[in-house]
CSV table of C-alpha atoms in Angstrom, one decimal:
chain,number,residue,atom,x,y,z
A,1,ASP,CA,128.9,112.9,84.4
A,2,PRO,CA,126.1,111.9,82.0
A,3,VAL,CA,128.5,110.3,79.4
A,4,LEU,CA,130.4,108.2,82.0
A,5,VAL,CA,127.2,107.1,83.7
A,6,SER,CA,125.7,106.2,80.4
A,7,ASP,CA,128.7,104.0,79.4
A,8,ILE,CA,128.8,102.3,82.7
A,9,SER,CA,125.1,101.6,82.7
A,10,LYS,CA,125.1,100.1,79.2
A,11,ALA,CA,128.0,97.7,80.1
A,12,PHE,CA,126.3,96.7,83.4
A,13,ILE,CA,122.9,96.1,81.7
A,14,LYS,CA,124.4,94.0,78.9
A,15,GLY,CA,126.4,91.9,81.3
A,16,LEU,CA,123.4,91.3,83.5
A,17,GLN,CA,121.0,90.4,80.7
A,18,GLY,CA,123.5,88.1,79.0
A,19,ASN,CA,123.9,87.2,75.3
A,20,HIS,CA,121.8,84.0,75.0
A,21,PRO,CA,120.1,84.0,71.5
A,22,LYS,CA,116.6,83.5,72.9
A,23,TYR,CA,116.5,84.2,76.7
A,24,TYR,CA,117.6,86.9,79.0
A,25,LYS,CA,119.4,85.9,82.3
A,26,VAL,CA,117.6,88.8,84.0
A,27,LEU,CA,115.8,91.9,82.9
A,28,SER,CA,117.6,95.0,84.0
A,29,ALA,CA,115.5,97.8,85.5
A,30,PRO,CA,117.5,101.0,85.8
A,31,LYS,CA,116.2,103.2,88.6
A,32,HIS,CA,115.0,105.7,89.9
A,33,PHE,CA,113.5,107.4,86.8
A,34,VAL,CA,114.0,110.4,87.3
A,35,ALA,CA,115.4,113.3,89.4
A,36,ASN,CA,115.4,111.3,92.6
A,37,ASN,CA,117.5,114.0,94.3
A,38,GLU,CA,116.9,113.7,98.0
A,39,GLU,CA,116.2,111.2,100.8
A,40,TYR,CA,114.4,113.4,103.3
A,41,ARG,CA,111.3,114.1,101.1
A,42,ARG,CA,111.6,111.2,98.7
A,43,HIS,CA,108.1,110.0,99.4
A,44,SER,CA,106.5,113.4,99.2
A,45,GLY,CA,108.8,115.9,97.5
A,46,SER,CA,108.9,117.2,94.0
A,47,SER,CA,112.1,117.8,92.1
A,48,GLU,CA,111.6,121.0,90.1
A,49,VAL,CA,113.8,120.5,87.0
A,50,PRO,CA,113.6,122.5,83.7
A,51,LEU,CA,113.2,120.5,80.5
A,52,LYS,CA,116.6,121.4,79.2
A,53,ILE,CA,118.3,120.2,82.4
A,54,LEU,CA,116.3,117.0,82.2
A,55,ARG,CA,117.3,116.3,78.7
A,56,ASP,CA,121.0,117.4,79.1
A,57,TYR,CA,121.7,116.0,82.6
A,58,TYR,CA,119.1,113.6,83.9
A,59,PHE,CA,117.9,111.7,80.8
A,60,PRO,CA,121.2,110.6,79.1
A,61,ALA,CA,122.0,107.6,81.3
A,62,PHE,CA,118.4,106.4,81.2
A,63,LYS,CA,118.2,106.9,77.5
A,64,ALA,CA,121.4,105.1,76.8
A,65,SER,CA,120.3,102.3,79.1
A,66,ILE,CA,117.1,101.8,77.0
A,67,THR,CA,118.2,102.6,73.5
A,68,GLU,CA,121.7,101.2,73.5
A,69,GLY,CA,121.9,98.9,76.6
A,70,ASN,CA,118.5,97.4,75.7
A,71,ALA,CA,117.3,97.3,79.3
A,72,LYS,CA,113.9,95.6,79.4
A,73,GLY,CA,112.7,97.0,82.7
A,74,LEU,CA,112.7,100.4,84.4
A,75,MET,CA,111.9,101.5,87.9
A,76,SER,CA,110.1,104.8,88.4
A,77,ALA,CA,111.1,107.1,91.3
A,78,TYR,CA,109.2,107.9,94.5
A,79,ASN,CA,109.4,111.6,94.0
A,80,ALA,CA,107.3,113.8,91.8
A,81,LEU,CA,108.9,115.7,88.9
A,82,ASN,CA,107.6,119.2,88.5
A,83,GLU,CA,104.6,118.4,90.8
A,84,VAL,CA,103.6,115.1,89.0
A,85,PRO,CA,104.6,111.8,90.8
A,86,CYS,CA,107.0,109.9,88.6
A,87,SER,CA,105.0,106.7,88.8
A,88,SER,CA,102.0,108.4,87.4
A,89,ASN,CA,103.8,110.8,85.0
A,90,ASP,CA,102.5,110.4,81.5
A,91,PHE,CA,105.2,112.7,80.1
A,92,LEU,CA,108.0,110.6,81.6
A,93,LEU,CA,106.6,107.1,81.0
A,94,ASN,CA,104.5,107.4,77.8
A,95,GLU,CA,105.8,110.4,75.9
A,96,VAL,CA,109.6,110.1,76.6
A,97,LEU,CA,110.2,106.5,77.6
A,98,ARG,CA,107.8,104.6,75.3
A,99,GLY,CA,107.4,107.3,72.7
A,100,GLU,CA,110.7,109.0,72.1
A,101,TRP,CA,112.9,106.1,73.2
A,102,GLU,CA,110.7,103.3,71.9
A,103,PHE,CA,110.9,101.3,75.2
A,104,ASP,CA,109.1,98.0,74.9
A,105,GLY,CA,109.7,96.6,78.4
A,106,HIS,CA,107.9,96.9,81.7
A,107,VAL,CA,107.9,99.7,84.3
A,108,VAL,CA,107.8,98.8,88.0
A,109,SER,CA,107.2,101.3,90.7
A,110,ASP,CA,109.5,101.6,93.6
A,111,CYS,CA,108.0,100.0,96.7
A,112,GLY,CA,105.3,102.2,98.1
A,113,ALA,CA,105.4,104.7,95.2
A,114,ILE,CA,101.8,104.1,94.1
A,115,TYR,CA,100.7,104.6,97.7
A,116,ASN,CA,102.5,107.9,97.7
A,117,ILE,CA,100.6,109.2,94.7
A,118,HIS,CA,97.5,109.6,96.9
A,119,ALA,CA,98.8,109.6,100.5
A,120,ASN,CA,101.9,111.7,100.3
A,121,HIS,CA,101.9,113.6,97.1
A,122,PHE,CA,98.1,114.3,97.3
A,123,TYR,CA,98.0,114.1,93.5
A,124,THR,CA,94.7,112.1,93.5
A,125,SER,CA,91.6,112.2,95.7
A,126,THR,CA,91.4,108.4,96.2
A,127,GLU,CA,93.6,105.3,96.1
A,128,GLU,CA,91.5,104.0,93.2
A,129,GLU,CA,92.4,107.2,91.2
A,130,ALA,CA,96.1,106.7,92.0
A,131,VAL,CA,96.0,103.1,90.8
A,132,ALA,CA,94.2,104.0,87.6
A,133,LYS,CA,96.5,107.0,86.9
A,134,ALA,CA,99.7,104.9,87.5
A,135,LEU,CA,98.5,102.2,85.2
A,136,LYS,CA,97.4,104.6,82.4
A,137,SER,CA,100.6,106.5,82.7
A,138,GLY,CA,102.6,103.3,82.1
A,139,THR,CA,103.5,101.8,85.5
A,140,ASP,CA,102.9,98.1,84.7
A,141,MET,CA,103.9,96.6,88.1
A,142,ASN,CA,103.3,97.8,91.6
A,143,CYS,CA,106.0,97.1,94.2
A,144,GLY,CA,103.5,97.3,97.1
A,145,GLY,CA,99.9,96.4,97.6
A,146,GLU,CA,97.9,99.2,96.0
A,147,TYR,CA,97.1,97.4,92.7
A,148,GLY,CA,95.9,94.4,94.6
A,149,LYS,CA,93.8,96.4,97.0
A,150,TYR,CA,92.3,99.1,94.7
A,151,LEU,CA,92.3,97.8,91.1
A,152,SER,CA,88.9,96.3,91.3
A,153,GLY,CA,87.4,99.5,92.6
A,154,SER,CA,89.1,101.4,89.9
A,155,ILE,CA,87.5,99.2,87.3
A,156,GLU,CA,84.1,99.3,89.0
A,157,SER,CA,84.1,103.1,89.2
A,158,GLY,CA,85.0,103.5,85.6
A,159,LEU,CA,88.4,105.0,86.2
A,160,ILE,CA,90.1,102.4,84.0
A,161,SER,CA,88.9,99.6,81.8
A,162,GLU,CA,90.0,96.0,81.5
A,163,ASP,CA,91.2,96.7,78.0
A,164,GLU,CA,93.5,99.5,79.3
A,165,ILE,CA,94.8,97.1,82.0
A,166,ASN,CA,95.6,94.5,79.2
A,167,VAL,CA,98.1,97.0,77.8
A,168,ASN,CA,100.1,96.7,81.1
A,169,LEU,CA,99.5,93.0,81.4
A,170,LYS,CA,100.8,92.4,77.9
A,171,ARG,CA,104.1,94.1,78.8
A,172,ILE,CA,104.5,92.1,82.0
A,173,LEU,CA,103.8,88.8,80.2
A,174,ARG,CA,106.2,89.7,77.4
A,175,SER,CA,108.9,90.2,80.1
A,176,ARG,CA,108.2,86.8,81.5
A,177,PHE,CA,108.4,85.2,78.0
A,178,LEU,CA,111.8,86.9,77.5
A,179,LEU,CA,113.0,85.1,80.6
A,180,GLY,CA,111.6,81.8,79.4
A,181,ASP,CA,109.2,81.5,82.4
A,182,PHE,CA,106.7,79.6,80.3
A,183,ASP,CA,109.1,77.3,78.4
A,184,PRO,CA,110.1,73.8,79.6
């Protein structure tokens, strides 16, 4: 039930993040955005979901978590949505999440999801392309080793610029400031 899940999510997020006037206790990251419908092919499958069903059934709890619950993080899903891996899905992460819902937090991939873009979804030709695509699409943090292994190569081959990476870095640093990581 999209309404019930939305209400439960908002309460859970608010409780976790706390009510301190300056700092968050934790930054909630609802997951798995979105249409993470099966375990068997979760690293390689694509959920084929019409836009109306996305907006009426899948999006409401995530939207409420962001716009009303004020979640400051979000975890993308392993799966692809309509043939585009969720961790490199510009429509999901930039158009809907950051555009329509005005999300100002950070997005983290599920562990291994950036690896899946190239190795299991076959969405890109190289690991460097997968890393660049994920970063440009709005996945700020990589749970896994792909950013560490392939980011330099992505920059060197011109797939992404340091200025583009700074957009992601700014969101990660902002999250750390909200937690008070740099304050005494």
